[in-house]
Each structure stands twice: as C-alpha cells, then as structure tokens.
Coordinates of C-alpha atoms and ligand atoms in Angstrom, one line a residue:
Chain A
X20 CA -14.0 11.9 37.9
X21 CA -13.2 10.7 34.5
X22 CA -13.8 7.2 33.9
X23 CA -13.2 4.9 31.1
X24 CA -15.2 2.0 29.4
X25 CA -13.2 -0.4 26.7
X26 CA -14.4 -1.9 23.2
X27 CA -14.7 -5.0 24.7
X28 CA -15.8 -4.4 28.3
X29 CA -19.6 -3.6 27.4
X30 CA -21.2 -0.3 29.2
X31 CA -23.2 -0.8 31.9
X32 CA -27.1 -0.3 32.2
X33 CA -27.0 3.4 32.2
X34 CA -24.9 3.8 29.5
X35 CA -27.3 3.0 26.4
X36 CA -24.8 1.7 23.8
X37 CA -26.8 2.4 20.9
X38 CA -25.5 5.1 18.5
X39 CA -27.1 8.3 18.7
X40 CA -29.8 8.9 16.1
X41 CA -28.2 9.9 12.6
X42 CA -24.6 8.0 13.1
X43 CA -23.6 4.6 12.1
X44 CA -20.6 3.5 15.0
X45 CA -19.1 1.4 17.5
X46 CA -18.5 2.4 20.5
X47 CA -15.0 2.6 22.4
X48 CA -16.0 4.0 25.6
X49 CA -17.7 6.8 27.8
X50 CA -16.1 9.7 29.0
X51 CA -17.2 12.4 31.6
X52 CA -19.7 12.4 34.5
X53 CA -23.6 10.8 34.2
X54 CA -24.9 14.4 33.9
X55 CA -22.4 15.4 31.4
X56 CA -21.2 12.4 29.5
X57 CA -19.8 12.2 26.3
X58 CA -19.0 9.0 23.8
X59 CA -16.3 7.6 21.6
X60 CA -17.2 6.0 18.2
X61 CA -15.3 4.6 16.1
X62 CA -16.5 4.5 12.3
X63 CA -15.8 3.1 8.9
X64 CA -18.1 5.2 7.2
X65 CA -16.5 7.2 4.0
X66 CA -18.7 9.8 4.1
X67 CA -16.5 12.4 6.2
X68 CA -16.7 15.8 6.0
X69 CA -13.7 16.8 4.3
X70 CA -13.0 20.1 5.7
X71 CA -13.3 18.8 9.4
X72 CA -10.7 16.0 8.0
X73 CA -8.6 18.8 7.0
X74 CA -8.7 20.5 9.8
X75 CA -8.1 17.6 11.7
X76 CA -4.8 17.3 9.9
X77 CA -4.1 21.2 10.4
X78 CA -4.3 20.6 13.7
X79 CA -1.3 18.5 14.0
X80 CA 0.6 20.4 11.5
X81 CA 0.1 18.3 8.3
X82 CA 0.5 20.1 4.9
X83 CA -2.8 20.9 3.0
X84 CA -3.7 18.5 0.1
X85 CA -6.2 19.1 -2.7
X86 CA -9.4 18.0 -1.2
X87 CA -10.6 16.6 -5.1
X88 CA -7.2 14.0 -4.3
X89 CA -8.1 13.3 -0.3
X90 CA -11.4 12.5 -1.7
X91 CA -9.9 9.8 -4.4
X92 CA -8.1 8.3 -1.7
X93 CA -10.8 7.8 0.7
X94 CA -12.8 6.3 -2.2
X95 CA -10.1 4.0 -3.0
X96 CA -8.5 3.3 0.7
X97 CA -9.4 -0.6 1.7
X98 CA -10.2 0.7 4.8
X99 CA -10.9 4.1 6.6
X100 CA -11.6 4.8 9.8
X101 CA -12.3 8.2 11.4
X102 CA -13.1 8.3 15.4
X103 CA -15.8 10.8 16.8
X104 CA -16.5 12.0 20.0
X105 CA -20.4 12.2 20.1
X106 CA -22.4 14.5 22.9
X107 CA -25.7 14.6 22.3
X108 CA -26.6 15.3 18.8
X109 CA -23.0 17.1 18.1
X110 CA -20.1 15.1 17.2
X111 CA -16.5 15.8 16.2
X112 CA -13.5 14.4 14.1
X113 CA -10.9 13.5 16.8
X114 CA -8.9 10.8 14.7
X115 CA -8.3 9.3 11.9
X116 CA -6.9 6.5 10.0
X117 CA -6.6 4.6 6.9
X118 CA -5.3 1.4 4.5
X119 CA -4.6 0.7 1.5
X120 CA -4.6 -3.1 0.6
X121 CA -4.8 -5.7 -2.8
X122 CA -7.6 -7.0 -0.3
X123 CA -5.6 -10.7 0.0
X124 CA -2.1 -10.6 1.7
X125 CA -0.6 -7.0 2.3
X126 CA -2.2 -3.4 3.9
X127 CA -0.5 -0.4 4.4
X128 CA -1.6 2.0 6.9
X129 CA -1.3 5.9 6.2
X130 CA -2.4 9.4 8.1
X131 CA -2.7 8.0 11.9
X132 CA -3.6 11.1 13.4
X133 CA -5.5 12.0 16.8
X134 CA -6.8 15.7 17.5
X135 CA -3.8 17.1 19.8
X136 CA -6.9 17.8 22.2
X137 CA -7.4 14.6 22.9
X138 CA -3.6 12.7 22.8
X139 CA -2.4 11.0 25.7
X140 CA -5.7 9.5 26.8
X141 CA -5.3 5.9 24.4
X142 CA -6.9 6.6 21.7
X143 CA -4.9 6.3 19.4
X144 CA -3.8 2.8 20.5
X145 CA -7.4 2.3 20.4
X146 CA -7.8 3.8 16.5
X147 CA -4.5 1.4 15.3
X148 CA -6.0 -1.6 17.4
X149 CA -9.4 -1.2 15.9
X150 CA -7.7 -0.8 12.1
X151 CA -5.6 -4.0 12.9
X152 CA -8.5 -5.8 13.9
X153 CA -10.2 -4.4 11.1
X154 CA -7.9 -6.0 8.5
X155 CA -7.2 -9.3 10.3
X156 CA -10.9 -9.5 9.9
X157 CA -10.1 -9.5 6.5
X158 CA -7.5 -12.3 6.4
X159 CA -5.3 -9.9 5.6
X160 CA -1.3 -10.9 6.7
X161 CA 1.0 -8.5 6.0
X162 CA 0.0 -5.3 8.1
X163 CA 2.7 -2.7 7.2
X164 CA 3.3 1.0 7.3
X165 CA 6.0 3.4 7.0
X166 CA 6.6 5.8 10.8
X167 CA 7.7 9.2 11.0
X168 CA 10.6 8.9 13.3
X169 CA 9.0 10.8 16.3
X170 CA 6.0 7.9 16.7
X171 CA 8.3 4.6 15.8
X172 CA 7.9 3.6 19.9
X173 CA 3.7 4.5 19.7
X174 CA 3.9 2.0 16.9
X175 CA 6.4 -0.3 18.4
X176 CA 3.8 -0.4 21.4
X177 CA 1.0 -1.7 19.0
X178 CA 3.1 -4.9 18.2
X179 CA 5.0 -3.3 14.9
X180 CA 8.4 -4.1 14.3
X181 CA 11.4 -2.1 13.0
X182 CA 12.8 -3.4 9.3
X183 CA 11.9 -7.2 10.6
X184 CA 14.5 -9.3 9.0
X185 CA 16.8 -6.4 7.5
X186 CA 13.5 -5.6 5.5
X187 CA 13.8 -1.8 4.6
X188 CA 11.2 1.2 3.5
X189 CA 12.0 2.7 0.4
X190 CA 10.5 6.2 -1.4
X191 CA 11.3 7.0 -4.5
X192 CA 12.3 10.2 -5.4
X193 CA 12.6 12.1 -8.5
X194 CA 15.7 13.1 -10.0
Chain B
X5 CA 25.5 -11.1 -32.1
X6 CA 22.6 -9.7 -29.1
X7 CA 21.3 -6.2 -29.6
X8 CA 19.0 -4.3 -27.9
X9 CA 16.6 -1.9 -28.6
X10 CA 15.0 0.3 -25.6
X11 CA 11.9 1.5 -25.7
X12 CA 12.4 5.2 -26.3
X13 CA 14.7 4.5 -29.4
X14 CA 12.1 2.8 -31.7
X15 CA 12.9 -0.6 -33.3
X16 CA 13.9 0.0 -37.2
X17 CA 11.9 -0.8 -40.2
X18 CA 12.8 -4.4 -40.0
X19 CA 12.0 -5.1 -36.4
X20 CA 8.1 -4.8 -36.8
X21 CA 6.7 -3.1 -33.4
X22 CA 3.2 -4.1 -33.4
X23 CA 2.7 -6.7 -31.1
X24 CA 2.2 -10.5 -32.2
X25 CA -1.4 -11.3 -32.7
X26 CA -3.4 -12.4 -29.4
X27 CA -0.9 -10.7 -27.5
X28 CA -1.7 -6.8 -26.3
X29 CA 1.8 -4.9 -24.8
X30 CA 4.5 -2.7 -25.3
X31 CA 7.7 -3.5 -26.7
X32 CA 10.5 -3.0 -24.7
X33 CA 13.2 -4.1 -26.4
X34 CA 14.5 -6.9 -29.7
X35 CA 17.2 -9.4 -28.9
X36 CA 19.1 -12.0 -30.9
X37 CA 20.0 -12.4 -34.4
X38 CA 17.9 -11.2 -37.2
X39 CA 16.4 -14.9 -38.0
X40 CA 15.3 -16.2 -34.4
X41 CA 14.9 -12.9 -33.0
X42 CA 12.8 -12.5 -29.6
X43 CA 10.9 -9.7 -28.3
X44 CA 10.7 -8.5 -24.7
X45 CA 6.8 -7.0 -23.9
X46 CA 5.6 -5.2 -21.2
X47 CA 1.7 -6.0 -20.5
X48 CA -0.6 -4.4 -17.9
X49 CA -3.6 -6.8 -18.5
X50 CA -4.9 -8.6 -15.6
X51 CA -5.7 -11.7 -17.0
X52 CA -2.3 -13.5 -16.4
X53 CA -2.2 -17.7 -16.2
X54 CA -1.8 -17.9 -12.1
X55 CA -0.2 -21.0 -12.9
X56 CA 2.8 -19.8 -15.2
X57 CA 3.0 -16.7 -12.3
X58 CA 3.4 -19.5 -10.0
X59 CA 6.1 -21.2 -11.3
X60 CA 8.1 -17.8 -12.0
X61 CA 7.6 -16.8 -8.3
X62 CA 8.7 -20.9 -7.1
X63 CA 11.8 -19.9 -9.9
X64 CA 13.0 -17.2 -7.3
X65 CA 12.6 -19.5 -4.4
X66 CA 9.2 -17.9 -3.2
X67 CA 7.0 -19.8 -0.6
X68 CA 3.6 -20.3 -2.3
X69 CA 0.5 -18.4 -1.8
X70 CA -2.5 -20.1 -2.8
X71 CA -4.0 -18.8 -6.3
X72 CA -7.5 -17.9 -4.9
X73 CA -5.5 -15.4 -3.0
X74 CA -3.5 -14.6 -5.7
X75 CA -6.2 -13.6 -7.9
X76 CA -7.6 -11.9 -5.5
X77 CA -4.8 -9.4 -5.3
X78 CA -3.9 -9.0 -8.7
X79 CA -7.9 -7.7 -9.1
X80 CA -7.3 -5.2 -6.3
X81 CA -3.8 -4.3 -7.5
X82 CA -3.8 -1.0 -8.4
X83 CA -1.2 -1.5 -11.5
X84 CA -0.3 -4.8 -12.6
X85 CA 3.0 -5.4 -14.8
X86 CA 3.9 -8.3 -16.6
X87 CA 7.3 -9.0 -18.8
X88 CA 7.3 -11.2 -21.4
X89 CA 9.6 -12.7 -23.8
X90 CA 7.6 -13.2 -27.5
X91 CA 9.3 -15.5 -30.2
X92 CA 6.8 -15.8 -33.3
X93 CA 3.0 -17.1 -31.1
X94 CA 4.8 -18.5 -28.2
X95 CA 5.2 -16.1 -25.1
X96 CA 6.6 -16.8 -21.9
X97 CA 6.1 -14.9 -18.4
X98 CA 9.8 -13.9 -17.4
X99 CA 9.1 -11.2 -15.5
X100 CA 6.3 -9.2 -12.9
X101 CA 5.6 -6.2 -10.4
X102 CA 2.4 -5.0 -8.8
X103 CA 1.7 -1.7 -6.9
X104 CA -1.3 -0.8 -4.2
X105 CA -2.4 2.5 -4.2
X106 CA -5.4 4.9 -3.0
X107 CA -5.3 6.2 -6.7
X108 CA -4.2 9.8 -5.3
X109 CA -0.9 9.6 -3.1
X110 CA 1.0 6.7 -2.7
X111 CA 1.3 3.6 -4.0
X112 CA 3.0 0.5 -2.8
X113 CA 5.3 -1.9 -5.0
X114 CA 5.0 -5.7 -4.0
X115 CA 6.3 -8.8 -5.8
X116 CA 9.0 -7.7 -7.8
X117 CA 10.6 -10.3 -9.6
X118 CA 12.8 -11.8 -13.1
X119 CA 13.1 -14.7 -13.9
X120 CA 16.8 -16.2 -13.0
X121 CA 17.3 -16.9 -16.6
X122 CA 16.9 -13.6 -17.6
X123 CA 18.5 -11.5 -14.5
X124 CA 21.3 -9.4 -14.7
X125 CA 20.6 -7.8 -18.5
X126 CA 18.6 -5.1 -17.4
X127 CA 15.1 -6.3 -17.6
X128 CA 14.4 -5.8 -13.9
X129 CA 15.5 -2.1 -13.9
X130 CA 13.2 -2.0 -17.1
X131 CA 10.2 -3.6 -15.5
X132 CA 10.8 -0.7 -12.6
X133 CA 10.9 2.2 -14.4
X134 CA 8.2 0.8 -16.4
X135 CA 6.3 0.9 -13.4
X136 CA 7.6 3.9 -12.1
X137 CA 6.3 6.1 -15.4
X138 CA 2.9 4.1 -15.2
X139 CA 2.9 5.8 -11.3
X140 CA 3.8 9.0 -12.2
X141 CA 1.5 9.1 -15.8
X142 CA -1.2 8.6 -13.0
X143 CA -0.2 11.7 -10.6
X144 CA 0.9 9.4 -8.0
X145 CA 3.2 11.4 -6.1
X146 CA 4.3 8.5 -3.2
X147 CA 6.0 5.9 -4.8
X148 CA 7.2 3.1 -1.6
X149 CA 8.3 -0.4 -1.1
X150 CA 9.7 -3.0 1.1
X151 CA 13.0 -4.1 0.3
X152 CA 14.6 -7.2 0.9
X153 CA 18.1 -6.9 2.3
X154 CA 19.6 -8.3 -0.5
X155 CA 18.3 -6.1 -3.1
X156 CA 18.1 -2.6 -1.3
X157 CA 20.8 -1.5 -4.2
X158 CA 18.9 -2.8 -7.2
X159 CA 16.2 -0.1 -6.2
X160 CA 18.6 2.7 -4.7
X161 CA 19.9 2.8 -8.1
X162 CA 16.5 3.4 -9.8
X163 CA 16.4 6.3 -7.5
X164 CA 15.0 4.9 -4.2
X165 CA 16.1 6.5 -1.2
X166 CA 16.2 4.1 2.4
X167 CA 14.4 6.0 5.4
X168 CA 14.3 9.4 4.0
X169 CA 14.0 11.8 6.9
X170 CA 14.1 8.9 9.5
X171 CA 11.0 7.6 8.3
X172 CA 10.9 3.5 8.4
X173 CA 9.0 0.2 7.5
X174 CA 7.2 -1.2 10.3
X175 CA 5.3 -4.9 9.7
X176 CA 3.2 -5.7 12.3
X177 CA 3.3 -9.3 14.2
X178 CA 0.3 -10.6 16.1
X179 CA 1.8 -11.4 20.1
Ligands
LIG7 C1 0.8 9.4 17.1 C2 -0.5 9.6 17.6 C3 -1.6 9.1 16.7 C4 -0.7 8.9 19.0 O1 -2.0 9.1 19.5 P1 -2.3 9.2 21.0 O2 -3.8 9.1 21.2 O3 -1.6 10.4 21.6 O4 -1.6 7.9 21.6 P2 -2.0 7.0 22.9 O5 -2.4 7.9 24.0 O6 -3.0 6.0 22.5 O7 -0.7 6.3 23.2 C5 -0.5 4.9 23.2 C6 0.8 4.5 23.8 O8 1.9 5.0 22.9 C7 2.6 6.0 23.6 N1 2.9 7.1 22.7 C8 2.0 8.0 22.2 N2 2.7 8.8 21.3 C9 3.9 8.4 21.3 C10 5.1 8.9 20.7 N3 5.1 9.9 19.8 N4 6.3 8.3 20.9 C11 6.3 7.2 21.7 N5 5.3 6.7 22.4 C12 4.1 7.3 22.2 C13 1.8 6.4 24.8 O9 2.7 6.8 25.9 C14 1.1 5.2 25.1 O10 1.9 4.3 25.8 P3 1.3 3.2 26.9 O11 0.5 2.2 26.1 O12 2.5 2.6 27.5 O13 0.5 4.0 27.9 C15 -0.8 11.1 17.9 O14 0.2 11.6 18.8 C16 -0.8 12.0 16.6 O15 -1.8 12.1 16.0 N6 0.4 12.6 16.3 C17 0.5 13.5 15.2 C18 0.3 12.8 13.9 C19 1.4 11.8 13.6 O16 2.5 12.0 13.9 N7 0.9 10.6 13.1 C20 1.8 9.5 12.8 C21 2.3 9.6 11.4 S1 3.3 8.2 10.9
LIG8 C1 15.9 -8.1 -8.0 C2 15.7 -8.5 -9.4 C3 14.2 -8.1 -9.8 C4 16.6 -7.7 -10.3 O1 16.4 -7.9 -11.7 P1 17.6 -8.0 -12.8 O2 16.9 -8.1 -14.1 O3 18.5 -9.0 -12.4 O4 18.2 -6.6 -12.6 P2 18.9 -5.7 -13.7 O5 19.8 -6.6 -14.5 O6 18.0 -4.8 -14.3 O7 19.9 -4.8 -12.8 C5 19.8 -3.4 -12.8 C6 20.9 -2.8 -11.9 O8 20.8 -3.3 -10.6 C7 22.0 -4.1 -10.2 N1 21.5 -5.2 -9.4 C8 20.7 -6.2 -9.8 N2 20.4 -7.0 -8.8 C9 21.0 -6.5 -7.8 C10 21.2 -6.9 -6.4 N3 20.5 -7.9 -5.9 N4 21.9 -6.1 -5.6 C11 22.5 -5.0 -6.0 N5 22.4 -4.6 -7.3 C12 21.7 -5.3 -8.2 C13 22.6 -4.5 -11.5 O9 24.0 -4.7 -11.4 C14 22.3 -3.3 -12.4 O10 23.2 -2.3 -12.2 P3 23.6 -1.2 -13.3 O11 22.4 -0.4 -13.7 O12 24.7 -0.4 -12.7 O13 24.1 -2.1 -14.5 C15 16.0 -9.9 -9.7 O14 17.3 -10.2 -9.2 C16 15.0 -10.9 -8.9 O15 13.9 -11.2 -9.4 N6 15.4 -11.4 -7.7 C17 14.7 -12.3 -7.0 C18 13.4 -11.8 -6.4 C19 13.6 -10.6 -5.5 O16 14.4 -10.7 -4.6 N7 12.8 -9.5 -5.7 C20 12.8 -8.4 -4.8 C21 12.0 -8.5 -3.6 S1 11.9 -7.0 -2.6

C-alpha cells in the first residue's frame, strides 16, 4: 500500500514531522509502508548541488547550461524551490522550481521540472502550489510564466490562464 | 525645422553631448531649432521622482499602484530605463521601461510606456532597443514580455516573436 499525506493534513503520531537531521524543509507527505517509508520535502534553500540539478534537468531532456550562469540565476531568482525525497539520511533532487520577481507586483516562474521517476503522482501540482503560495505570501499579484505547449493543461489545472484578455508572450529574437 | 540625431551618429560640434549639469544619461537624440533646442536622454539611475512616474503612467490611462510598492520594484528591477526630454536645467520624465531578470537567462520587460505627447516619433522603439542592448551588453540571452493586445506590433517590429514554438503567457488567477 502506498499511501499519501498532504501539506496541510498534518502526519499522524508515527510519522515524526521533523526534518531529518542535516536538512532544512517542509514536509508534503509520506510515501511507502511503516517499515520502509520515505518523505517529501519541499525546500527554499539555495544551496543545491548543482550537478544533481543538472542532472535533474538531463533527465527530462533539457539542454545543458553553464553551471557558473545556473548558479547566477539561483543567486538572483526571488524564489527557488527544489523538492527532495528524504529516506533516512539520503535524499534526492526530484523537482524543481523557480521565480523571478521586482519583489512588489509581478513573478515569473521558470524550469518547473519533476524527476520523470516520480511524474504522475501530484507532485508537481504540489511544487507550483507551494511556489504560488510562496509568492502570495509575498503580496505578490501578478503570478505569470510562459508554458511549453505540451504542459499548457498541467498549468491550466493550477488556476493559470491562456493570454487573459488578449494579453500575449513575446521573445525576442535576434536578427 | 525638427531634426534628429540618433545615438550611433554623434551630434556635431555645435550640439554639445555631455549631459546638462545634475543630470547623468545618454543622449539619444537633439530636436528643434538651433536656439530652443531640446535633448532626448536615456538614464538608468534608480532614483526617479515616483511622483512625476506617476503622473506619466495616469498619462497613459494606467490604474495606480501605490508608490511604496512602486519603489519597491524599481529597487528590485533588474534594469531600470528612464527617457527624458532636457531643455537648458529643466528635464521632464517622457518616457520608461523596466526588466526582471535572474542576471543569467531571461529577463522580463514590464511597464513600457511614452508619454502621449511624445508618441509616434520613435522614442518608444528607441527606449526598446535601448533596453534591448542594455540586456544583451549583460549576456542575457531571454529577452520576454507581456503584450497588451493593442501593441503586440509595436514590439513584433523591434523583433519580438508571439509564441515561438507554441510556447505562451499564462497569469495565474486565484479561484
Ligand atoms: C510538467 C511536470 C512538472 C508535471 O509534473 P507531474 O508531477 O507529472 O504533474 P502532477 O502529477 O502533479 O499532475 C497534476 C495534474 O496535471 C496533469 N498533468 C500533468 N502533466 C500534464 C501535461 N503534460 N499535460 C496536461 N496535464 C498534465 C495531471 O494529469 C494532473 O491532473 P489532475 O490534477 O486532474 O490529476 C512534469 O511532467 C515535468 O517535469 N515535465 C518535464 C519538464 C517540463 O516540461 N516542464 C515545464 C516547462 S514549461
Ligand atoms: C506602445 C508605446 C510605448 C509606443 O511608443 P511610441 O513612441 O509611440 O512608438 P514609436 O513611435 O517608437 O513607434 C515605433 C514603431 O511602432 C509602430 N507603433 C507604435 N505604436 C504602435 C501600436 N500601438 N501598434 C502598432 N504599431 C505601433 C510605429 O508606427 C512605428 O513603426 P515604424 O518603425 O514602422 O515607423 C506607446 O504608444 C505607449 O506608451 N502606449 C501606452 C502604454 C502601453 O500600452 N504600453 C505597452 C504595455 S504592454
């Protein structure tokens, strides 16, 4: 049996919610049987490893970027969180988000990514509702972000709406 | 007589370049006649009267944000662009972008705007590729926006491209 315990439906007695020595989390739920159990945590500490973020992203077929820039980014993101899957004393990068904000009216949210391991399961509904709880926290507004066409419905889902009032993504291109 | 002077073609002996005292910026461009000329500035300093922004955003029909917010976002802006028109000591605000960015890949432009008085001579394309070079000078590879229906042109002539590869703006929109 697999069972399942939200953010905001607390664990039970014999599930100890306190992070495991050594990480700084929240945790989502509780997966696997009592003799075997492993945890969720969500985090929004910038301190990841940046080769397990890498291969994170490698694992759902993102191109390779120059860790010195993923490094910047993280630095300067408003928000980043990553979302570990914790047994024990081992824990793993299984998803990943982050913003980037003028820390008053608008975020935008780039690199939504869930290991392909564990898709399917609501996590990453769980990861976008955590970052949008995250930045309302923050009294921030305008919570934006620009879809790749194959994940427009996952986003859709989460309450985001399609080019609301004729509004429309741009990039820029060189010539 | 109006002539203009852009900023790659240097204004002539008699157009003096440097910038009028108090005032730090980068010409754009001299209009008028030769005895109550004008200058046209572009400035990336921060410290812009929220109250003279204010009334060039109500100018364009803008709701109103209030200015604690305001200041908070031009801080956390990542660039910051400012037009101004410059006759002898008196300046005047006629034009302003800002971006967000993680300082590595992308960057977001918000708040684009000219004053009505001053619209449809070229100054807004100006301001954008004033932005644009500030963006790439700083290896920003990502340049995005939002566009407003009406004005989805203005930037697909400065080279922006509308959901390239099916990729599109979502805002999100609390239940
Ligand atoms: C997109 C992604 C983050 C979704 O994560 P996930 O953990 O598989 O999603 P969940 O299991 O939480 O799904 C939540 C809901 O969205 C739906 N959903 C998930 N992926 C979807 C997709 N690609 N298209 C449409 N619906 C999708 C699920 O069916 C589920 O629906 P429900 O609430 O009705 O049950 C994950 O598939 C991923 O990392 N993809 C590769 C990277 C990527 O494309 N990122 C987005 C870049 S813009
Ligand atoms: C949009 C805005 C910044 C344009 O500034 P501007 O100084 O009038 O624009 P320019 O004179 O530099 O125009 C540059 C080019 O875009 C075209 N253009 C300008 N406004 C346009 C519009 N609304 N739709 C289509 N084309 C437009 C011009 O015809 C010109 O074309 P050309 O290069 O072929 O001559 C200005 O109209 C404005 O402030 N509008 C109100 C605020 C707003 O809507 N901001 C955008 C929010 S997303």
């Amino acid at each position: 049996m697999v069972f399942w315990k939200r953010l905001f439906n607390p664990p039970s007695d014999s599930v100890p919610s306190a992070s495991p020595s050594q990480f700084k989390g929240e945790l989502l739920e509780v997966k696997g049987r009592a003799d075997s159990q492993w945890r969720i945590f969500f985090s929004t500490e910038r301190d990841i490893d940046l080769y397990e973020l890498e291969e994170l992203c490698d694992a759902v077929g993102w191109a390779r970027r120059p860790l010195r820039k993923v490094k910047r980014a993280l630095a300067y993101s408003f928000l980043v969180v990553s979302m570990w899957e914790v047994k024990g004393n081992q824990r793993r990068l299984v998803g990943f988000a982050r913003a980037t904000s003028d820390h008053a009216f608008n975020a935008t949210i780039w690199d939504v990514v869930v290991h392909p391991r564990c898709q399917s399961q609501g996590l990453g509904k769980a990861l976008m509702k955590y970052m949008i709880r995250q930045l309302r926290s923050e009294d921030i507004s305008n919570i934006t972000l620009f879809a790749d066409p194959q994940v427009i419905d996952f986003y859709r889902r989460l309450g985001f709406v399609l080019d609301p009032e004729g509004i429309k993504g741009m990039f820029w291109y060189p010539d």
